């Protein structure tokens, strides 16, 4: 019998992480993510894992990357200002191809902003927060159940693609309590990073497997010696300025994700078949948006609903495929228009796109989104 | 010439190294490798971490598990490595700017936490890599590219900082005393707890050139002439100590080590059972 709990989203993130095999957490307190650190501090030692409260968010992500290089599945959790501080080292993990999971429970910004209030203002920061080119994988849970399941998925993706994966939760999803059915062990898939098979003396640490462009990863301490650097490096991990090698390194970082975009993207739909109006929403907003769509349907309006679960990569082909009879696309989000840029790109002028932003720290009420639907109908 | 055992620890295929001929960082690398050979360390069980700077390029040349991180943050990375796999010997090599400016917060917290890591701080009193800007250890009045009229702010004493922040082992040597470096590194690595070895070294290219010590030998002679062992220094007046470099072991004590404490915690909550 699967266990049923009544948890808040932040608790589900911790339990999902531990189920995924997370055995290291480095963190620094910040609202509305602190419960994740607190519950990790209590739970990790019980499974032989390590929790450490570091001196700041920069150190937290650094410790997590170090732990991952030493072989543990590792994560950190933060919000707004802390997510900003982590960015340089997140880039280090992209460059060095170290799997880590970063939870960002979004609150109002910029700066200290609205610490206890919800927002979705970090969508673009998740995509482009660290300098330099990289492909982002970011997942946005909309329920406590998804906090659990998508945290497992975040670990699986980061282990598979050897790069950071971001869980873009938000204050509402993180703090609300609802029923969650804990999937039984063995009922979900767990991915572990590919390990090298060759003799340590023959190990070439950044030699990609031609199958997937991803090099198998050794851990410090398991017999292999290798060099890790954030400088652009050759396949021995040694710094180089060689233009061909430098270009291939970056192109491969992009390619290893782009090749498998179809396997990474996740989304959800409701009543899209005959829709003339499509509401696109994610995270906590998708909950109120969905009730508004249901309300509109009950009144005979041809309204459908599309929820990107991976915000990055954005499910663009998947959305494009639904646009057949759609005349208007509505994008309510808790920012001044971030995801709408992706939607506009996908729609490409074939339908009208309307955005509705809210940045006062509140969540849309279903009636507000329903009114929004009526305005364009 | 380095011994064959020391050469075995080098990735000579990545030579020539990036350091200027005569740079002090090579003397420190040699002393570190002699200490590791002496202690019988295994390359695949030894982690050498670093931040960013000329000094921090050292791990690339060492044939161990090496981790060249971001500027100032290496101790935080090293903390994660060591906590994840306590069996590893973890050594973190940093420059003065790396360790005490951008990384100052991580440094004092690593000392306070007393985690079993050895920090080697290569103090050349300057930002060598970026072209000779002032660092937190550039002496008052010395010239740097960002202090064309002389430095105004008072430098850190790295050893006092480490001692005050709670490290279990703190020592200082200079590159004019390579055997002392080797001995202190050996003691530091053997220490169960956070250990700091500050090595006063030179950047003749960026610091020496502007401060009347343009050749490597000028610096070595300066360090020889101005170093005082701490037992002797304790009998000297403040005036006599002006401009002197006090070397020696300053702290060598037994303190509860972080990972040992954490292991006990895991045992208490039953986490070692599954
Ligand atoms: C975040 C960040 N800021 C600045 C730099 C530029 N930078 C590279 S090395 C360095 C100073 C290194 O000085 P030190 O640690 O004393 O090492 P040295 O080169 O003297 O051995 C600076 C400021 C950087 N790489 N990253
Ligand atoms: S610039 Fe200074 S610190 Fe850097 S390699 Fe040259 S002498 Fe050494
Ligand atoms: Mg320096």
XYZ file of C-alpha atoms and ligand atoms in Angstrom:
686
model
C 0.000 0.000 0.000
C 1.483 3.365 -0.950
C 1.737 5.722 1.991
C -0.378 8.863 2.076
C 0.907 11.988 3.802
C -0.242 15.534 4.300
C 2.873 17.538 3.566
C 4.010 20.944 2.482
C 5.839 21.231 -0.833
C 9.193 21.858 0.821
C 8.894 18.629 2.820
C 8.062 16.727 -0.344
C 11.167 18.128 -2.013
C 13.354 16.730 0.781
C 11.676 13.334 0.775
C 11.810 13.155 -3.011
C 15.493 14.014 -2.945
C 16.290 11.310 -0.415
C 14.247 8.814 -2.436
C 16.310 9.812 -5.483
C 19.481 8.974 -3.574
C 20.517 12.452 -2.420
C 23.065 12.033 0.372
C 24.515 15.519 0.659
C 22.949 18.899 1.277
C 24.796 22.183 1.705
C 22.605 25.153 2.500
C 22.058 28.570 3.974
C 18.725 29.678 5.437
C 16.425 31.886 3.382
C 12.661 32.264 3.272
C 10.684 30.591 1.721
C 13.107 27.695 1.250
C 14.456 27.264 4.806
C 12.276 24.263 5.655
C 14.161 22.279 3.027
C 17.453 22.834 4.880
C 15.834 22.218 8.255
C 14.212 18.952 7.246
C 17.389 17.844 5.455
C 19.346 18.506 8.671
C 17.028 16.112 10.483
C 16.585 13.453 7.796
C 19.954 13.087 6.042
C 21.985 11.718 8.977
C 19.276 9.085 9.489
C 20.159 7.598 6.118
C 23.901 8.093 6.577
C 23.885 11.264 4.483
C 25.613 14.549 5.231
C 24.025 17.921 5.905
C 26.084 21.042 6.327
C 25.031 24.609 6.958
C 27.612 26.665 5.118
C 28.571 30.290 5.678
C 26.627 31.586 2.674
C 24.950 30.481 -0.539
C 28.162 30.630 -2.550
C 29.754 28.170 -0.167
C 26.623 26.011 -0.132
C 26.618 25.364 -3.860
C 30.414 24.972 -3.791
C 30.195 22.275 -1.111
C 27.477 20.534 -3.097
C 29.614 20.468 -6.240
C 32.562 19.158 -4.202
C 30.407 16.408 -2.702
C 29.132 15.415 -6.120
C 32.688 15.169 -7.452
C 33.421 12.925 -4.485
C 30.569 10.687 -5.605
C 27.438 11.664 -3.680
C 24.175 12.871 -5.155
C 23.979 16.379 -3.770
C 21.701 19.384 -3.696
C 21.127 22.837 -2.280
C 17.999 24.934 -1.840
C 17.508 28.666 -1.772
C 15.360 31.625 -2.816
C 15.827 34.941 -4.666
C 18.956 36.601 -3.227
C 20.573 33.232 -2.543
C 19.872 32.063 -6.082
C 21.695 35.159 -7.328
C 24.704 34.357 -5.143
C 24.927 30.799 -6.424
C 25.129 31.725 -10.065
C 28.907 31.766 -10.557
C 29.327 28.284 -9.140
C 26.296 26.973 -11.027
C 28.267 27.966 -14.125
C 31.250 26.057 -12.756
C 29.089 22.938 -12.576
C 27.956 23.423 -16.195
C 31.538 23.795 -17.365
C 32.965 20.935 -15.328
C 29.889 18.757 -15.990
C 29.122 17.983 -12.374
C 25.580 16.827 -11.554
C 23.899 18.954 -8.865
C 20.314 19.864 -8.066
C 19.425 23.435 -7.116
C 16.028 24.215 -5.640
C 14.846 27.806 -5.972
C 11.619 28.505 -4.099
C 10.701 31.739 -5.860
C 9.772 34.836 -3.862
C 9.236 38.454 -4.899
C 12.247 40.408 -6.155
C 14.384 42.172 -7.181
C 16.777 42.302 -4.224
C 15.329 41.336 -0.835
C 11.921 42.049 -2.337
C 9.021 40.214 -0.745
C 10.618 37.418 1.288
C 7.367 35.735 2.358
C 5.393 36.245 -0.845
C 5.054 34.304 -4.031
C 6.449 35.244 -7.443
C 7.648 33.706 -10.690
C 10.231 36.364 -11.356
C 13.213 34.001 -11.672
C 12.205 32.176 -14.847
C 14.777 33.984 -16.958
C 17.382 33.927 -14.202
C 17.085 30.153 -14.120
C 17.733 30.174 -17.853
C 20.478 32.789 -18.049
C 21.557 33.492 -14.470
C 25.140 32.389 -14.854
C 27.380 33.912 -17.476
C 28.245 32.123 -20.681
C 26.369 29.752 -22.938
C 24.728 26.689 -21.489
C 21.526 24.678 -21.842
C 19.271 24.923 -18.813
C 17.059 22.213 -17.440
C 14.467 23.682 -15.054
C 11.295 22.057 -13.748
C 8.325 23.862 -12.185
C 6.182 21.820 -9.778
C 2.541 22.804 -9.289
C 1.604 20.529 -6.401
C 3.079 18.818 -3.364
C 2.950 15.551 -5.268
C 5.018 17.105 -8.039
C 7.513 18.551 -5.570
C 8.309 14.954 -4.699
C 8.233 13.498 -8.183
C 9.985 16.341 -9.978
C 12.780 16.413 -7.408
C 13.430 12.766 -8.261
C 13.272 13.725 -11.927
C 15.690 16.623 -11.325
C 18.242 14.203 -9.859
C 17.725 11.755 -12.701
C 18.247 14.436 -15.322
C 21.292 15.905 -13.617
C 22.887 12.481 -13.249
C 22.114 11.597 -16.834
C 23.235 14.838 -18.422
C 26.006 15.683 -15.943
C 24.879 19.230 -15.318
C 22.937 21.338 -12.832
C 19.172 20.916 -12.844
C 16.987 23.573 -11.292
C 13.691 22.998 -9.560
C 11.790 26.290 -9.821
C 9.301 25.958 -7.033
C 7.510 28.982 -5.615
C 6.371 30.205 -2.239
C 2.807 28.915 -2.677
C 3.816 25.462 -3.860
C 6.586 25.265 -1.252
C 4.405 26.183 1.700
C 0.984 24.794 0.887
C -0.016 21.541 2.499
C -1.967 18.902 0.636
C -2.309 15.202 0.235
C 0.583 13.330 -1.304
C 0.754 9.672 -2.209
C 4.305 8.466 -1.689
C 5.228 6.254 -4.604
C 6.524 2.875 -3.518
C 10.222 2.202 -3.856
C 10.827 0.508 -7.156
C 7.801 2.144 -8.785
C 9.892 5.051 -10.014
C 13.015 5.184 -12.068
C 16.376 6.164 -10.529
C 19.262 7.245 -12.751
C 22.896 7.110 -11.626
C 25.720 8.790 -13.506
C 27.628 6.641 -15.954
C 30.952 5.458 -14.514
C 34.121 4.875 -16.524
C 34.963 1.275 -17.245
C 38.557 1.604 -18.347
C 41.693 1.250 -16.310
C 42.509 4.429 -14.282
C 45.761 4.832 -16.191
C 43.823 5.006 -19.460
C 41.030 7.251 -18.186
C 40.341 10.359 -20.280
C 37.938 12.326 -18.066
C 36.196 14.468 -20.680
C 36.107 12.022 -23.548
C 32.442 11.919 -24.511
C 30.586 8.723 -25.148
C 29.638 9.101 -28.833
C 26.233 7.604 -28.004
C 25.111 10.656 -26.079
C 27.956 13.212 -26.018
C 28.285 12.693 -22.262
C 31.596 11.572 -20.726
C 31.356 8.892 -18.020
C 32.209 10.381 -14.626
C 34.678 9.085 -12.069
C 34.551 10.187 -8.429
C 37.459 11.385 -6.372
C 38.373 8.449 -4.210
C 37.359 5.601 -6.495
C 40.796 5.036 -7.971
C 40.778 7.553 -10.823
C 42.899 10.710 -10.899
C 41.651 13.603 -12.951
C 41.670 17.360 -13.150
C 38.566 19.478 -12.757
C 38.707 23.110 -13.831
C 36.262 25.852 -14.731
C 38.688 26.990 -17.399
C 37.887 25.811 -20.893
C 39.602 22.448 -21.114
C 40.511 19.586 -23.407
C 39.430 15.996 -22.937
C 42.078 15.459 -20.250
C 40.424 18.271 -18.331
C 43.464 20.468 -18.837
C 43.078 24.197 -19.676
C 43.497 25.156 -23.297
C 42.990 28.187 -25.549
C 42.919 26.091 -28.702
C 40.003 27.580 -30.707
C 38.810 24.238 -32.077
C 38.869 22.487 -28.727
C 37.278 25.473 -26.984
C 34.457 25.607 -29.501
C 33.817 21.883 -29.426
C 33.614 21.919 -25.617
C 30.870 24.538 -25.582
C 29.028 23.065 -28.558
C 29.044 19.671 -26.887
C 27.650 21.138 -23.653
C 24.729 22.473 -25.695
C 24.384 19.395 -27.875
C 24.236 16.858 -25.068
C 20.960 18.434 -23.922
C 19.534 19.547 -27.270
C 19.847 16.065 -28.757
C 17.543 14.688 -26.086
C 15.144 17.584 -25.731
C 12.238 15.373 -26.747
C 12.981 13.068 -23.809
C 13.434 15.896 -21.335
C 10.417 18.124 -21.938
C 7.321 17.597 -19.847
C 3.994 19.324 -20.014
C 0.365 18.860 -19.192
C -2.793 19.734 -21.139
C -6.509 19.990 -20.519
C -9.262 20.255 -23.127
C -6.983 21.430 -25.895
C -8.529 19.532 -28.825
C -11.085 22.118 -29.931
C -9.698 25.098 -28.034
C -9.883 28.561 -29.527
C -8.402 30.146 -26.452
C -5.389 28.533 -24.815
C -4.256 29.444 -21.323
C -0.550 28.756 -20.727
C 0.463 28.707 -17.072
C 2.981 26.963 -14.816
C 3.715 26.460 -11.119
C 1.228 27.787 -8.581
C -0.498 29.962 -11.196
C -1.410 26.876 -13.209
C -3.688 25.781 -10.379
C -5.870 28.875 -10.480
C -5.616 28.982 -14.266
C -6.926 25.444 -14.502
C -9.956 26.219 -12.331
C -10.671 29.251 -14.507
C -10.446 27.086 -17.643
C -12.816 24.537 -16.095
C -15.229 27.314 -15.233
C -15.074 28.617 -18.811
C -15.647 25.124 -20.214
C -18.668 24.653 -17.954
C -20.091 27.735 -19.632
C -19.454 26.273 -23.066
C -16.418 28.359 -23.953
C -13.764 26.654 -26.075
C -10.861 27.161 -23.728
C -7.900 24.845 -23.286
C -4.965 24.700 -20.915
C -1.262 24.058 -21.451
C 1.169 23.721 -18.570
C 4.894 23.573 -19.243
C 6.461 21.416 -16.510
C 9.945 21.820 -17.898
C 10.219 25.578 -18.257
C 13.638 24.879 -19.771
C 13.909 23.360 -22.266
C 10.569 24.960 -23.130
C 8.174 22.434 -24.706
C 8.008 24.459 -27.912
C 7.272 21.749 -30.478
C 4.660 20.345 -28.145
C 2.935 23.710 -27.769
C 3.213 24.439 -31.486
C 1.424 21.195 -32.228
C -1.646 22.336 -30.288
C -2.118 25.683 -31.947
C -4.261 24.489 -34.889
C -7.550 26.217 -34.121
C -6.267 28.513 -31.413
C -7.005 32.200 -31.961
C -5.762 33.611 -28.648
C -3.135 32.495 -26.173
C -3.267 33.820 -22.621
C -0.203 33.825 -20.406
C -0.847 34.748 -16.771
C 2.351 34.748 -14.703
C 3.651 36.275 -11.489
C 6.129 38.586 -13.202
C 5.989 41.300 -15.815
C 6.263 38.919 -18.762
C 8.988 36.278 -18.885
C 7.611 32.944 -20.095
C 5.415 34.855 -22.511
C 8.540 35.563 -24.561
C 8.870 31.833 -25.232
C 5.167 31.532 -25.989
C 5.361 34.410 -28.477
C 8.346 32.777 -30.112
C 6.430 29.535 -30.544
C 3.172 31.152 -31.677
C 5.111 33.238 -34.177
C 2.194 35.558 -35.000
C -0.231 32.732 -35.834
C -2.487 33.694 -32.916
C -2.820 36.670 -30.633
C -0.818 36.381 -27.395
C -1.965 38.234 -24.286
C 0.025 38.432 -21.094
C -1.220 39.185 -17.613
C 1.357 39.924 -14.973
C 1.033 40.171 -11.213
C 3.914 41.314 -9.039
C 2.232 42.353 -5.792
C 3.160 39.171 -3.948
C -0.322 37.655 -4.288
C -1.497 34.722 -6.369
C -4.124 35.221 -9.097
C -7.627 34.314 -8.029
C -9.451 31.966 -10.440
C -11.999 34.724 -11.076
C -9.245 37.085 -12.259
C -8.065 34.575 -14.819
C -11.657 33.809 -15.761
C -12.233 37.536 -16.367
C -9.046 37.584 -18.438
C -10.460 34.752 -20.580
C -13.752 36.614 -20.987
C -11.917 39.776 -22.082
C -10.358 38.069 -25.103
C -13.237 35.694 -25.891
C 66.504 18.377 -9.129
C 63.368 16.778 -7.753
C 63.639 13.107 -6.805
C 62.027 10.459 -8.982
C 59.334 10.019 -6.336
C 58.466 13.685 -6.583
C 58.516 13.570 -10.377
C 56.011 10.720 -10.209
C 53.552 13.168 -8.653
C 53.826 15.607 -11.572
C 51.869 15.769 -14.800
C 54.973 16.678 -16.731
C 53.092 16.278 -20.005
C 51.284 19.511 -19.135
C 54.583 21.376 -18.838
C 55.831 24.003 -19.468
C 53.929 25.502 -16.525
C 52.481 29.003 -16.709
C 54.615 30.498 -13.921
C 57.279 33.124 -14.610
C 60.822 31.746 -14.337
C 61.870 32.134 -10.708
C 58.340 32.449 -9.303
C 58.138 31.302 -5.689
C 55.090 29.086 -6.288
C 57.258 26.293 -7.715
C 59.323 26.093 -4.518
C 56.108 25.568 -2.573
C 54.846 22.890 -4.959
C 58.120 21.020 -4.603
C 57.987 21.195 -0.797
C 54.364 20.025 -0.816
C 55.191 17.037 -3.020
C 58.171 16.076 -0.848
C 55.865 16.145 2.169
C 53.297 13.947 0.416
C 55.979 11.463 -0.649
C 57.328 11.432 2.896
C 53.910 10.766 4.343
C 53.415 7.897 1.908
C 50.237 9.410 0.463
C 48.562 7.783 -2.527
C 47.811 9.951 -5.535
C 44.325 8.548 -6.046
C 43.432 9.240 -2.415
C 44.807 12.781 -2.365
C 42.772 15.792 -3.413
C 44.458 19.088 -4.190
C 41.942 21.924 -4.501
C 42.542 25.554 -5.351
C 40.800 28.777 -6.270
C 41.938 31.185 -8.980
C 45.309 32.899 -9.303
C 48.846 32.001 -10.364
C 49.228 30.021 -7.138
C 45.942 28.247 -7.743
C 47.189 26.833 -11.040
C 49.341 24.418 -9.022
C 46.862 21.486 -8.859
C 46.836 21.185 -12.650
C 50.437 20.038 -12.540
C 49.959 17.504 -9.752
C 48.963 13.989 -10.749
C 46.336 13.497 -8.062
C 42.603 14.227 -7.801
C 42.765 17.912 -8.548
C 40.093 20.571 -8.363
C 40.652 24.084 -9.705
C 37.525 25.938 -8.595
C 36.280 29.538 -8.609
C 38.084 32.553 -7.142
C 38.075 32.384 -3.343
C 35.690 29.466 -3.005
C 37.946 26.445 -2.981
C 37.666 25.788 0.750
C 33.906 25.451 0.367
C 34.361 22.969 -2.496
C 37.004 21.132 -0.469
C 34.626 20.973 2.494
C 32.081 19.180 0.318
C 34.679 16.746 -1.004
C 36.016 15.904 2.451
C 32.604 15.545 4.073
C 31.386 13.358 1.204
C 34.436 11.096 1.396
C 36.342 11.496 4.680
C 38.898 8.875 3.586
C 40.462 11.383 1.200
C 43.412 13.570 2.169
C 42.325 17.065 1.178
C 44.773 19.906 0.653
C 43.721 23.343 -0.514
C 46.301 25.644 -2.083
C 45.415 29.320 -2.349
C 46.878 32.733 -3.035
C 46.719 35.626 -0.583
C 44.033 37.353 -2.618
C 42.106 34.152 -3.166
C 42.195 33.130 0.484
C 41.895 36.396 2.378
C 39.989 38.799 0.085
C 37.236 37.101 -1.894
C 37.629 33.879 0.082
C 38.095 35.445 3.531
C 34.700 34.363 4.774
C 35.201 30.743 3.717
C 38.660 30.789 5.299
C 37.545 31.866 8.770
C 34.613 29.467 8.691
C 36.804 26.532 7.678
C 39.051 27.399 10.642
C 36.070 27.658 12.980
C 34.542 24.423 11.744
C 37.872 22.646 12.218
C 37.323 20.262 9.338
C 40.257 17.971 8.535
C 41.685 19.907 5.574
C 45.115 21.472 5.093
C 45.218 24.988 3.674
C 48.438 26.246 2.122
C 48.340 29.985 1.575
C 50.932 31.266 -0.885
C 51.297 34.831 0.238
C 53.121 36.963 -2.319
C 51.472 40.151 -1.067
C 49.881 40.861 -4.434
C 47.389 39.780 -7.072
C 49.946 38.218 -9.370
C 47.743 36.765 -12.059
C 45.695 39.863 -12.807
C 48.657 42.219 -13.041
C 49.850 43.370 -9.642
C 46.844 44.899 -7.907
C 46.946 45.326 -4.118
C 45.794 42.383 -1.997
C 44.748 42.260 1.673
C 48.356 41.403 2.548
C 50.137 44.127 0.575
C 52.094 46.122 3.203
C 51.118 49.721 3.956
C 53.084 52.016 1.677
C 53.965 49.332 -0.890
C 53.139 50.025 -4.534
C 50.669 48.112 -6.620
C 48.874 48.833 -9.890
C 45.762 49.794 -7.927
C 47.863 51.615 -5.299
C 50.058 53.852 -7.464
C 50.667 56.144 -4.457
C 51.189 53.321 -1.979
C 48.745 51.116 -0.068
C 46.764 52.852 2.686
C 44.957 49.979 4.358
C 46.508 47.700 6.974
C 47.265 44.105 5.885
C 45.973 40.925 7.457
C 48.268 38.704 9.471
C 47.050 35.400 7.998
C 48.368 33.282 10.867
C 46.724 35.442 13.526
C 43.517 35.345 11.519
C 43.620 31.543 11.366
C 44.520 31.193 15.040
C 41.782 33.596 16.073
C 39.238 31.772 13.954
C 39.998 28.429 15.592
C 42.337 26.395 13.367
C 44.104 23.468 15.097
C 47.416 24.011 13.382
C 48.932 27.286 12.159
C 52.479 27.814 10.882
C 54.425 30.179 8.668
C 57.561 29.721 6.583
C 59.035 31.532 3.602
C 60.306 30.260 0.265
C 63.803 30.948 1.580
C 63.155 28.050 4.012
C 62.015 25.148 1.820
C 62.761 22.503 4.459
C 60.597 24.339 6.955
C 57.757 24.478 4.416
C 58.068 20.743 3.919
C 58.081 20.080 7.656
C 55.099 22.330 8.371
C 53.108 20.859 5.495
C 53.862 17.388 6.824
C 52.685 18.381 10.280
C 49.644 20.127 8.857
C 48.551 17.180 6.718
C 49.071 14.806 9.655
C 46.953 17.016 11.895
C 43.378 15.858 12.463
C 41.636 19.178 12.004
C 41.912 22.359 10.005
C 45.563 23.242 9.462
C 47.001 26.371 7.881
C 50.486 26.837 6.487
C 51.195 30.324 5.269
C 54.165 30.464 2.946
C 55.565 33.916 2.353
C 56.660 33.954 -1.248
C 57.423 36.428 -3.979
C 55.968 37.684 -7.166
C 59.010 39.441 -8.539
C 57.124 40.162 -11.761
C 54.274 42.134 -10.266
C 55.277 43.042 -6.704
C 59.075 42.983 -6.795
C 59.303 45.154 -9.883
C 57.456 48.003 -8.178
C 58.975 47.532 -4.734
C 62.739 47.357 -5.225
C 62.944 43.531 -5.382
C 62.769 42.909 -9.128
C 64.769 39.653 -9.271
C 63.796 36.385 -7.569
C 67.092 36.400 -5.633
C 66.351 39.874 -4.200
C 63.272 38.380 -2.629
C 64.934 35.235 -1.315
C 67.643 37.401 0.280
C 65.002 39.720 1.704
C 63.180 36.774 3.299
C 66.459 35.327 4.665
C 67.503 38.644 6.167
C 64.143 39.523 7.650
C 62.723 36.257 8.977
C 62.731 35.582 12.722
C 61.743 32.294 14.370
C 58.808 32.790 16.714
C 60.664 31.641 19.844
C 63.242 34.339 19.205
C 60.583 36.874 18.235
C 58.840 36.469 21.579
C 61.876 38.120 23.227
C 61.947 41.045 20.790
C 60.295 44.447 21.198
C 57.676 45.753 18.802
C 60.236 48.161 17.331
C 62.689 45.348 16.739
C 59.952 43.346 15.025
C 59.079 46.159 12.591
C 59.320 44.832 9.041
C 60.233 41.310 10.219
C 58.536 38.105 9.093
C 57.876 35.908 12.107
C 58.068 32.259 11.106
C 57.426 29.038 13.016
C 54.530 27.017 14.403
C 52.001 29.219 16.185
C 49.206 26.769 16.947
C 49.386 23.001 17.300
C 46.529 21.747 19.428
C 43.947 18.958 19.524
C 40.373 20.105 18.974
C 37.169 18.216 18.133
C 37.156 17.695 14.372
C 33.983 18.387 12.393
C 33.638 15.136 10.473
C 34.292 13.032 13.572
C 31.465 14.932 15.247
C 29.218 14.335 12.276
C 30.031 10.623 12.209
C 29.015 10.427 15.866
C 25.785 12.181 15.013
C 25.027 9.683 12.234
C 25.646 6.863 14.676
C 23.371 8.454 17.295
C 20.450 8.748 14.900
C 21.009 5.263 13.493
C 22.086 6.374 10.026
C 24.990 3.920 9.921
C 22.633 0.961 9.880
C 21.276 1.245 6.408
C 35.014 36.298 -9.192
C 36.339 36.673 -9.740
N 36.810 37.915 -9.526
C 38.009 38.271 -10.028
C 38.749 37.382 -10.744
C 40.071 37.822 -11.333
N 41.232 37.286 -10.616
C 41.885 36.215 -11.081
S 43.206 35.794 -10.159
C 42.940 37.106 -9.114
C 43.864 37.419 -7.990
C 44.758 36.311 -7.599
O 45.602 36.729 -6.585
P 46.178 35.705 -5.540
O 45.099 34.869 -5.006
O 46.968 36.456 -4.549
O 47.064 34.733 -6.439
P 48.464 34.994 -7.166
O 48.129 35.192 -8.624
O 49.083 36.208 -6.559
O 49.224 33.761 -6.917
C 41.825 37.834 -9.504
C 41.361 39.053 -8.817
C 38.217 36.092 -10.945
N 38.866 35.153 -11.642
N 37.027 35.775 -10.421
S 53.025 36.871 -12.104
Fe 54.013 36.652 -10.114
S 52.849 35.078 -9.046
Fe 52.350 34.939 -11.213
S 53.771 33.417 -12.028
Fe 54.700 35.415 -12.354
S 55.975 35.706 -10.552
Fe 54.571 34.068 -10.050
Mg 49.012 36.672 -4.494
